[in-house]
Amino acid sequence: MRKLRMGMIGGGIGSFIGDVHRKASGLDGMIELVCGAFSSTAEKSKASGKELLLPEDRCYANYEEMILKEKELPEDIRMDFVSIVTPNHMHFAPAKFALENGFHVVCDKPMTLTVDEANTLEKLVNSTGLLFALTHNYPGSPMVKQAKSMVENGELGKIRKVQVHYLQGWMATSVEDSGNKQASWRVDPSKSGVGGALGDIGTHAHNLVEYISGLKVKELAADLGKFGKGRILDDDGNILLRLENGAKGTMSFSQIALGEENNFCIRVYGEKGSIEWHQETPNELITRWIDRPKTIYTPNGNDLSPLSLAASRIPAGHPEGYLEAFANVYKNFATHLNALIIDSSIETPDYPTVSDGMRGVKFIHAAVNSDQQNAAWVSLD
């Protein structure tokens, strides 16, 4: 195995998510940033590269130049994969171009703006054999992996009900009118796509429902809200879910829930027991049982599954959070890619893939479709 070389598209200096990706990818010492096209202008991209201490000739004006020039470099120097950390509208084209030129891809969610675009990427990944990781970071949490393992092992019995909410309040006022760059592109359909909060945080909720329960959402009925003055895209929503085994679900998400910071919570109820996990207190998984007392699991604690232990980084009692969960996505992707490079056969590590990206895009479009039909039931397929 060797350290993998990463090229970054987007995420220039001042970008919140770019900094998160750089920290998360570097946490395990398995990946190093070697090049980038960090901004929409050559000048800003070069300036960002300089601050990141990269060689000037590895800081490119745009993603096309980066991919083509890196492809020409010797195999022991050029980047191994690209990490795409741009606003939503700039996910598809760079990902497609990278795959077409032989580079593996890590991409922020939602994967694309349309189902057709998502289908194109899924077909490219399948035909090329290249790896594609989608950075839904919450499944990287040790306690989320513990919850998944318990459901898989049948400890909760047949799943009957799922409740999930993701509540934020940072867009309760018209922050997009005061120069907030994070808000301005999120309220713009040309950059965000058909979903606002739906695509931004609703997709995380949908992903976690399917990841932990192991069940696909078959149908949904969505009621989306647009409370911010002049907003075209949703900033709030409530959705009923029907899962493939007959289980029922409810989802609530909002970015206008005044006072909320990052209140992401999921509860899964089975015939024998239930689990509860809160992102703001990520080191506790609460379980309740029909025939024994409530139990709280913690990272690297007692009686954890191998999947959870593999994601636990530090001794029990030491908090693990957002960055560590994010880093687990990169670590598992890097483990898979290194195995591919040295032609080693391993069990595929646990990280979100292009298929999860396809599911997320279908979820967004089904919810918007349902809302336009006065919350009619709509199939994801």
Short mmCIF file of C-alpha atoms in Angstrom, two decimals:
data_model
loop_
_atom_site.label_atom_id
_atom_site.label_comp_id
_atom_site.label_asym_id
_atom_site.label_seq_id
_atom_site.Cartn_x
_atom_site.Cartn_y
_atom_site.Cartn_z
CA MET A 1 0.00 0.00 0.00
CA ARG A 2 1.06 3.59 -0.54
CA LYS A 3 -0.23 7.07 0.14
CA LEU A 4 -2.87 8.00 -2.43
CA ARG A 5 -2.67 11.24 -4.39
CA MET A 6 -5.80 13.40 -4.46
CA GLY A 7 -6.79 16.22 -6.79
CA MET A 8 -9.52 18.59 -5.61
CA ILE A 9 -12.16 20.33 -7.71
CA GLY A 10 -13.65 23.30 -5.87
CA GLY A 11 -13.07 23.89 -2.18
CA GLY A 12 -10.83 26.95 -2.43
CA ILE A 13 -9.64 28.89 0.61
CA GLY A 14 -12.67 30.13 2.54
CA SER A 15 -14.80 27.15 1.52
CA PHE A 16 -16.29 25.33 4.51
CA ILE A 17 -16.69 21.96 2.84
CA GLY A 18 -13.34 22.09 1.04
CA ASP A 19 -11.57 22.46 4.37
CA VAL A 20 -13.62 19.59 5.82
CA HIS A 21 -12.63 17.30 2.94
CA ARG A 22 -8.94 18.18 3.27
CA LYS A 23 -8.94 17.51 7.01
CA ALA A 24 -10.99 14.32 6.72
CA SER A 25 -8.96 12.87 3.85
CA GLY A 26 -5.70 13.55 5.68
CA LEU A 27 -6.70 12.21 9.09
CA ASP A 28 -5.40 8.68 8.55
CA GLY A 29 -2.27 9.55 6.61
CA MET A 30 -3.49 7.48 3.65
CA ILE A 31 -4.15 10.41 1.28
CA GLU A 32 -2.30 13.58 0.30
CA LEU A 33 -3.55 16.55 -1.72
CA VAL A 34 -1.26 17.00 -4.73
CA CYS A 35 -3.18 19.26 -7.10
CA GLY A 36 -6.40 21.16 -7.60
CA ALA A 37 -8.70 23.36 -9.62
CA PHE A 38 -10.04 25.16 -6.59
CA SER A 39 -12.18 27.95 -8.02
CA SER A 40 -14.18 29.16 -11.00
CA THR A 41 -11.31 31.50 -11.97
CA ALA A 42 -7.67 30.68 -12.64
CA GLU A 43 -6.49 33.52 -10.41
CA LYS A 44 -8.47 32.33 -7.37
CA SER A 45 -7.48 28.72 -7.98
CA LYS A 46 -3.77 29.63 -8.04
CA ALA A 47 -4.15 31.72 -4.90
CA SER A 48 -5.83 28.85 -3.05
CA GLY A 49 -3.14 26.43 -4.19
CA LYS A 50 -0.46 28.78 -2.95
CA GLU A 51 -2.07 28.98 0.51
CA LEU A 52 -2.25 25.19 0.55
CA LEU A 53 1.50 25.03 -0.24
CA LEU A 54 1.03 23.22 -3.54
CA PRO A 55 3.45 23.64 -6.47
CA GLU A 56 2.24 26.32 -8.86
CA ASP A 57 2.27 23.94 -11.82
CA ARG A 58 -0.18 21.62 -10.02
CA CYS A 59 -2.77 24.39 -9.49
CA TYR A 60 -5.02 24.50 -12.51
CA ALA A 61 -7.43 26.99 -14.07
CA ASN A 62 -10.29 24.50 -14.40
CA TYR A 63 -11.10 20.84 -13.92
CA GLU A 64 -10.65 19.95 -17.61
CA GLU A 65 -7.09 21.26 -17.58
CA MET A 66 -6.32 19.47 -14.33
CA ILE A 67 -7.62 16.09 -15.48
CA LEU A 68 -5.95 16.21 -18.90
CA LYS A 69 -2.58 17.46 -17.61
CA GLU A 70 -2.52 15.06 -14.68
CA LYS A 71 -3.27 12.22 -17.10
CA GLU A 72 -0.08 13.08 -19.00
CA LEU A 73 2.15 12.90 -15.90
CA PRO A 74 4.11 9.74 -15.02
CA GLU A 75 2.07 7.15 -13.15
CA ASP A 76 4.09 7.57 -9.95
CA ILE A 77 3.40 11.33 -9.81
CA ARG A 78 -0.09 11.99 -11.14
CA MET A 79 -3.19 12.07 -8.97
CA ASP A 80 -5.04 8.81 -8.28
CA PHE A 81 -8.50 10.28 -7.83
CA VAL A 82 -10.45 13.53 -7.79
CA SER A 83 -12.50 14.90 -4.92
CA ILE A 84 -15.40 17.09 -6.11
CA VAL A 85 -16.47 19.62 -3.47
CA THR A 86 -18.35 22.15 -5.59
CA PRO A 87 -21.98 23.36 -5.46
CA ASN A 88 -24.46 20.78 -6.79
CA HIS A 89 -24.54 21.92 -10.42
CA MET A 90 -20.82 21.27 -10.78
CA HIS A 91 -20.85 17.62 -9.69
CA PHE A 92 -21.89 15.82 -12.87
CA ALA A 93 -19.60 17.26 -15.55
CA PRO A 94 -16.31 16.92 -13.58
CA ALA A 95 -17.26 13.43 -12.35
CA LYS A 96 -18.10 12.29 -15.88
CA PHE A 97 -14.90 13.80 -17.32
CA ALA A 98 -12.76 12.21 -14.60
CA LEU A 99 -14.27 8.76 -15.12
CA GLU A 100 -13.91 9.05 -18.90
CA ASN A 101 -10.22 9.81 -18.43
CA GLY A 102 -9.52 6.96 -16.04
CA PHE A 103 -9.67 8.66 -12.64
CA HIS A 104 -11.56 7.43 -9.59
CA VAL A 105 -13.99 9.89 -7.98
CA VAL A 106 -15.07 11.09 -4.55
CA CYS A 107 -18.07 13.43 -4.81
CA ASP A 108 -20.28 15.47 -2.53
CA LYS A 109 -24.02 14.81 -2.47
CA PRO A 110 -26.42 15.10 -4.16
CA MET A 111 -24.50 13.34 -6.91
CA THR A 112 -26.22 15.11 -9.82
CA LEU A 113 -29.10 17.44 -10.60
CA THR A 114 -31.11 14.93 -12.68
CA VAL A 115 -31.87 11.21 -12.71
CA ASP A 116 -30.53 10.94 -16.27
CA GLU A 117 -27.19 12.40 -15.16
CA ALA A 118 -27.06 9.99 -12.22
CA ASN A 119 -27.81 7.09 -14.54
CA THR A 120 -24.95 8.19 -16.83
CA LEU A 121 -22.47 8.18 -13.94
CA GLU A 122 -23.67 4.83 -12.63
CA LYS A 123 -23.23 3.27 -16.07
CA LEU A 124 -19.75 4.81 -16.42
CA VAL A 125 -18.65 3.45 -13.04
CA ASN A 126 -19.95 0.00 -13.91
CA SER A 127 -18.37 -0.05 -17.38
CA THR A 128 -14.95 1.31 -16.33
CA GLY A 129 -14.54 -0.52 -13.03
CA LEU A 130 -13.43 2.73 -11.42
CA LEU A 131 -14.37 3.54 -7.82
CA PHE A 132 -16.89 6.21 -6.87
CA ALA A 133 -17.48 7.35 -3.29
CA LEU A 134 -20.30 9.67 -2.25
CA THR A 135 -19.59 11.69 0.89
CA HIS A 136 -22.62 10.96 3.02
CA ASN A 137 -20.53 11.27 6.16
CA TYR A 138 -23.00 10.20 8.85
CA PRO A 139 -22.77 6.46 8.06
CA GLY A 140 -19.11 6.87 9.03
CA SER A 141 -20.07 7.24 12.70
CA PRO A 142 -19.20 4.18 14.82
CA MET A 143 -22.62 4.28 16.49
CA VAL A 144 -24.45 4.45 13.17
CA LYS A 145 -22.50 1.40 12.06
CA GLN A 146 -23.43 -0.32 15.32
CA ALA A 147 -27.10 0.44 14.64
CA LYS A 148 -26.80 -0.99 11.12
CA SER A 149 -25.14 -4.15 12.44
CA MET A 150 -27.83 -4.71 15.06
CA VAL A 151 -30.57 -4.43 12.45
CA GLU A 152 -28.69 -6.76 10.06
CA ASN A 153 -28.20 -9.33 12.83
CA GLY A 154 -31.93 -9.37 13.55
CA GLU A 155 -31.56 -8.05 17.10
CA LEU A 156 -34.44 -5.61 16.62
CA GLY A 157 -36.62 -8.14 14.81
CA LYS A 158 -38.64 -7.11 11.78
CA ILE A 159 -38.50 -3.34 11.28
CA ARG A 160 -41.90 -1.70 11.65
CA LYS A 161 -41.34 2.04 11.87
CA VAL A 162 -38.65 4.65 11.20
CA GLN A 163 -38.64 8.27 12.33
CA VAL A 164 -35.97 10.72 11.17
CA HIS A 165 -35.60 14.47 11.44
CA TYR A 166 -32.88 16.89 10.38
CA LEU A 167 -33.52 20.39 11.69
CA GLN A 168 -31.41 23.52 11.20
CA GLY A 169 -32.25 27.18 11.73
CA TRP A 170 -29.49 29.03 9.90
CA MET A 171 -31.79 30.11 7.05
CA ALA A 172 -34.64 31.31 9.27
CA THR A 173 -33.85 34.82 8.01
CA SER A 174 -32.95 35.89 4.47
CA VAL A 175 -29.23 35.30 4.90
CA GLU A 176 -28.83 34.90 1.14
CA ASP A 177 -29.51 38.66 0.80
CA SER A 178 -26.62 39.60 3.07
CA GLY A 179 -23.81 38.04 1.07
CA ASN A 180 -23.80 34.57 2.63
CA LYS A 181 -22.26 32.46 -0.14
CA GLN A 182 -23.35 29.18 1.42
CA ALA A 183 -26.97 30.34 1.34
CA SER A 184 -26.94 32.13 -2.02
CA TRP A 185 -26.21 29.07 -4.16
CA ARG A 186 -28.53 26.86 -2.10
CA VAL A 187 -31.57 29.03 -2.97
CA ASP A 188 -30.66 29.17 -6.67
CA PRO A 189 -32.26 26.36 -8.75
CA SER A 190 -29.56 26.68 -11.42
CA LYS A 191 -26.92 25.73 -8.83
CA SER A 192 -28.85 23.66 -6.28
CA GLY A 193 -31.25 21.79 -8.57
CA VAL A 194 -34.94 21.15 -7.91
CA GLY A 195 -34.44 20.67 -4.17
CA GLY A 196 -33.34 23.21 -1.57
CA ALA A 197 -33.17 21.88 1.98
CA LEU A 198 -34.48 18.65 0.45
CA GLY A 199 -31.25 18.15 -1.51
CA ASP A 200 -28.99 19.62 1.15
CA ILE A 201 -30.09 17.78 4.29
CA GLY A 202 -33.14 15.73 3.28
CA THR A 203 -30.83 13.48 1.28
CA HIS A 204 -28.79 12.78 4.42
CA ALA A 205 -31.97 11.73 6.23
CA HIS A 206 -33.04 9.48 3.36
CA ASN A 207 -29.58 7.91 3.13
CA LEU A 208 -29.46 7.16 6.85
CA VAL A 209 -32.93 5.56 6.81
CA GLU A 210 -31.87 3.15 4.07
CA TYR A 211 -28.37 2.57 5.51
CA ILE A 212 -29.45 1.63 9.03
CA SER A 213 -32.71 -0.18 8.23
CA GLY A 214 -31.29 -2.00 5.20
CA LEU A 215 -34.62 -1.26 3.51
CA LYS A 216 -35.28 0.80 0.40
CA VAL A 217 -37.88 3.56 0.43
CA LYS A 218 -40.49 2.39 -2.10
CA GLU A 219 -42.93 5.31 -2.01
CA LEU A 220 -43.22 8.72 -0.41
CA ALA A 221 -45.70 11.53 0.06
CA ALA A 222 -44.05 14.93 0.47
CA ASP A 223 -45.27 18.31 1.68
CA LEU A 224 -42.54 20.90 1.05
CA GLY A 225 -42.47 24.49 2.35
CA LYS A 226 -40.94 27.73 1.09
CA PHE A 227 -41.05 30.11 4.05
CA GLY A 228 -38.16 32.44 3.23
CA LYS A 229 -39.23 35.59 1.42
CA GLY A 230 -38.94 35.15 -2.34
CA ARG A 231 -37.48 31.65 -2.14
CA ILE A 232 -38.14 29.40 -5.12
CA LEU A 233 -36.79 26.21 -3.52
CA ASP A 234 -37.97 24.45 -0.38
CA ASP A 235 -36.49 25.34 2.99
CA ASP A 236 -38.70 22.96 4.99
CA GLY A 237 -40.45 19.64 4.45
CA ASN A 238 -42.38 16.72 5.92
CA ILE A 239 -42.50 13.34 4.19
CA LEU A 240 -44.33 10.06 4.78
CA LEU A 241 -42.37 6.97 3.77
CA ARG A 242 -43.31 3.42 2.80
CA LEU A 243 -40.41 0.97 3.03
CA GLU A 244 -40.03 -2.21 1.03
CA ASN A 245 -40.91 -4.64 3.85
CA GLY A 246 -44.13 -2.80 4.67
CA ALA A 247 -42.60 -0.64 7.40
CA LYS A 248 -43.77 2.97 7.71
CA GLY A 249 -41.66 6.07 8.16
CA THR A 250 -41.82 9.79 8.80
CA MET A 251 -39.21 12.39 7.85
CA SER A 252 -39.03 16.04 8.81
CA PHE A 253 -36.31 18.41 7.67
CA SER A 254 -35.92 22.16 7.88
CA GLN A 255 -33.42 24.99 7.58
CA ILE A 256 -35.85 27.56 9.03
CA ALA A 257 -36.35 25.80 12.40
CA LEU A 258 -35.25 28.81 14.46
CA GLY A 259 -32.73 27.96 17.17
CA GLU A 260 -31.79 24.53 15.84
CA GLU A 261 -28.13 23.99 14.96
CA ASN A 262 -27.66 20.53 13.42
CA ASN A 263 -30.39 18.45 15.02
CA PHE A 264 -30.20 15.20 13.08
CA CYS A 265 -31.87 12.23 14.78
CA ILE A 266 -33.09 8.80 13.70
CA ARG A 267 -35.19 6.21 15.52
CA VAL A 268 -35.79 2.70 14.18
CA TYR A 269 -38.44 0.49 15.79
CA GLY A 270 -38.57 -3.28 15.40
CA GLU A 271 -40.62 -6.12 16.89
CA LYS A 272 -38.05 -6.83 19.63
CA GLY A 273 -36.33 -3.50 20.21
CA SER A 274 -35.50 -0.03 18.94
CA ILE A 275 -32.49 2.21 18.40
CA GLU A 276 -32.06 5.98 18.68
CA TRP A 277 -29.12 8.12 17.51
CA HIS A 278 -28.56 11.89 17.64
CA GLN A 279 -25.88 13.57 15.52
CA GLU A 280 -25.35 16.28 18.14
CA THR A 281 -24.48 13.57 20.69
CA PRO A 282 -22.95 11.08 18.26
CA ASN A 283 -21.12 8.93 20.79
CA GLU A 284 -24.28 7.36 22.19
CA LEU A 285 -26.54 4.79 20.60
CA ILE A 286 -29.63 4.27 22.73
CA THR A 287 -31.33 0.88 22.50
CA ARG A 288 -34.62 -0.17 24.12
CA TRP A 289 -35.90 -3.73 24.42
CA ILE A 290 -39.11 -5.63 24.96
CA ASP A 291 -37.54 -7.90 27.58
CA ARG A 292 -34.52 -6.13 29.10
CA PRO A 293 -33.38 -2.68 30.27
CA LYS A 294 -32.38 0.20 28.03
CA THR A 295 -28.75 0.00 26.89
CA ILE A 296 -26.44 2.77 25.70
CA TYR A 297 -23.54 1.87 23.42
CA THR A 298 -20.44 4.06 23.01
CA PRO A 299 -17.51 4.03 20.54
CA ASN A 300 -14.89 1.37 21.33
CA GLY A 301 -17.06 0.27 24.24
CA ASN A 302 -18.35 -3.15 25.17
CA ASP A 303 -20.25 -5.56 22.92
CA LEU A 304 -19.81 -3.69 19.64
CA SER A 305 -19.94 -5.21 16.16
CA PRO A 306 -16.76 -5.56 14.06
CA LEU A 307 -18.17 -2.91 11.68
CA SER A 308 -18.50 -0.43 14.54
CA LEU A 309 -15.13 -1.26 16.08
CA ALA A 310 -13.40 -0.74 12.74
CA ALA A 311 -14.81 2.81 12.66
CA SER A 312 -13.87 3.61 16.28
CA ARG A 313 -10.60 5.53 16.34
CA ILE A 314 -9.70 6.32 19.94
CA PRO A 315 -10.13 4.72 23.40
CA ALA A 316 -13.58 4.52 24.91
CA GLY A 317 -14.70 7.69 26.64
CA HIS A 318 -12.94 10.00 24.18
CA PRO A 319 -15.42 11.84 21.94
CA GLU A 320 -15.54 11.11 18.23
CA GLY A 321 -17.58 13.33 15.95
CA TYR A 322 -18.19 14.88 12.56
CA LEU A 323 -14.65 14.94 11.16
CA GLU A 324 -13.88 11.40 12.30
CA ALA A 325 -17.06 10.09 10.66
CA PHE A 326 -16.22 11.98 7.48
CA ALA A 327 -12.70 10.57 7.58
CA ASN A 328 -14.07 7.03 7.77
CA VAL A 329 -15.61 7.49 4.32
CA TYR A 330 -12.20 8.49 2.94
CA LYS A 331 -10.40 5.75 4.87
CA ASN A 332 -12.63 2.99 3.53
CA PHE A 333 -12.49 4.40 0.00
CA ALA A 334 -8.68 4.61 0.22
CA THR A 335 -8.46 1.03 1.52
CA HIS A 336 -10.53 -0.14 -1.44
CA LEU A 337 -8.52 1.89 -3.96
CA ASN A 338 -5.18 0.71 -2.61
CA ALA A 339 -6.37 -2.89 -2.86
CA LEU A 340 -7.38 -2.23 -6.47
CA ILE A 341 -3.99 -0.69 -7.27
CA ILE A 342 -2.03 -3.66 -5.90
CA ASP A 343 -4.56 -6.14 -7.33
CA SER A 344 -5.46 -7.50 -3.90
CA SER A 345 -8.81 -9.16 -3.28
CA ILE A 346 -10.64 -7.73 -0.26
CA GLU A 347 -14.20 -7.54 0.96
CA THR A 348 -15.57 -4.21 -0.28
CA PRO A 349 -15.23 -1.66 2.56
CA ASP A 350 -18.33 0.11 3.84
CA TYR A 351 -18.76 3.51 2.18
CA PRO A 352 -21.50 5.19 0.10
CA THR A 353 -21.17 4.52 -3.63
CA VAL A 354 -22.60 5.64 -6.96
CA SER A 355 -25.67 3.50 -6.26
CA ASP A 356 -26.38 5.52 -3.13
CA GLY A 357 -25.96 8.62 -5.26
CA MET A 358 -28.59 7.35 -7.69
CA ARG A 359 -30.97 6.61 -4.80
CA GLY A 360 -30.51 10.14 -3.45
CA VAL A 361 -31.28 11.83 -6.76
CA LYS A 362 -34.38 9.67 -7.24
CA PHE A 363 -35.49 10.62 -3.72
CA ILE A 364 -35.19 14.36 -4.47
CA HIS A 365 -37.17 14.15 -7.69
CA ALA A 366 -39.84 11.87 -6.21
CA ALA A 367 -40.36 14.28 -3.30
CA VAL A 368 -40.66 17.32 -5.58
CA ASN A 369 -43.02 15.38 -7.85
CA SER A 370 -45.17 14.39 -4.86
CA ASP A 371 -45.30 17.93 -3.50
CA GLN A 372 -46.43 19.26 -6.87
CA GLN A 373 -49.31 16.77 -6.73
CA ASN A 374 -50.48 17.92 -3.27
CA ALA A 375 -48.48 15.25 -1.41
CA ALA A 376 -49.62 12.35 -3.62
CA TRP A 377 -47.86 9.01 -3.16
CA VAL A 378 -44.96 8.68 -5.62
CA SER A 379 -42.67 5.72 -6.32
CA LEU A 380 -38.91 6.24 -6.21
CA ASP A 381 -38.53 3.94 -9.20
#
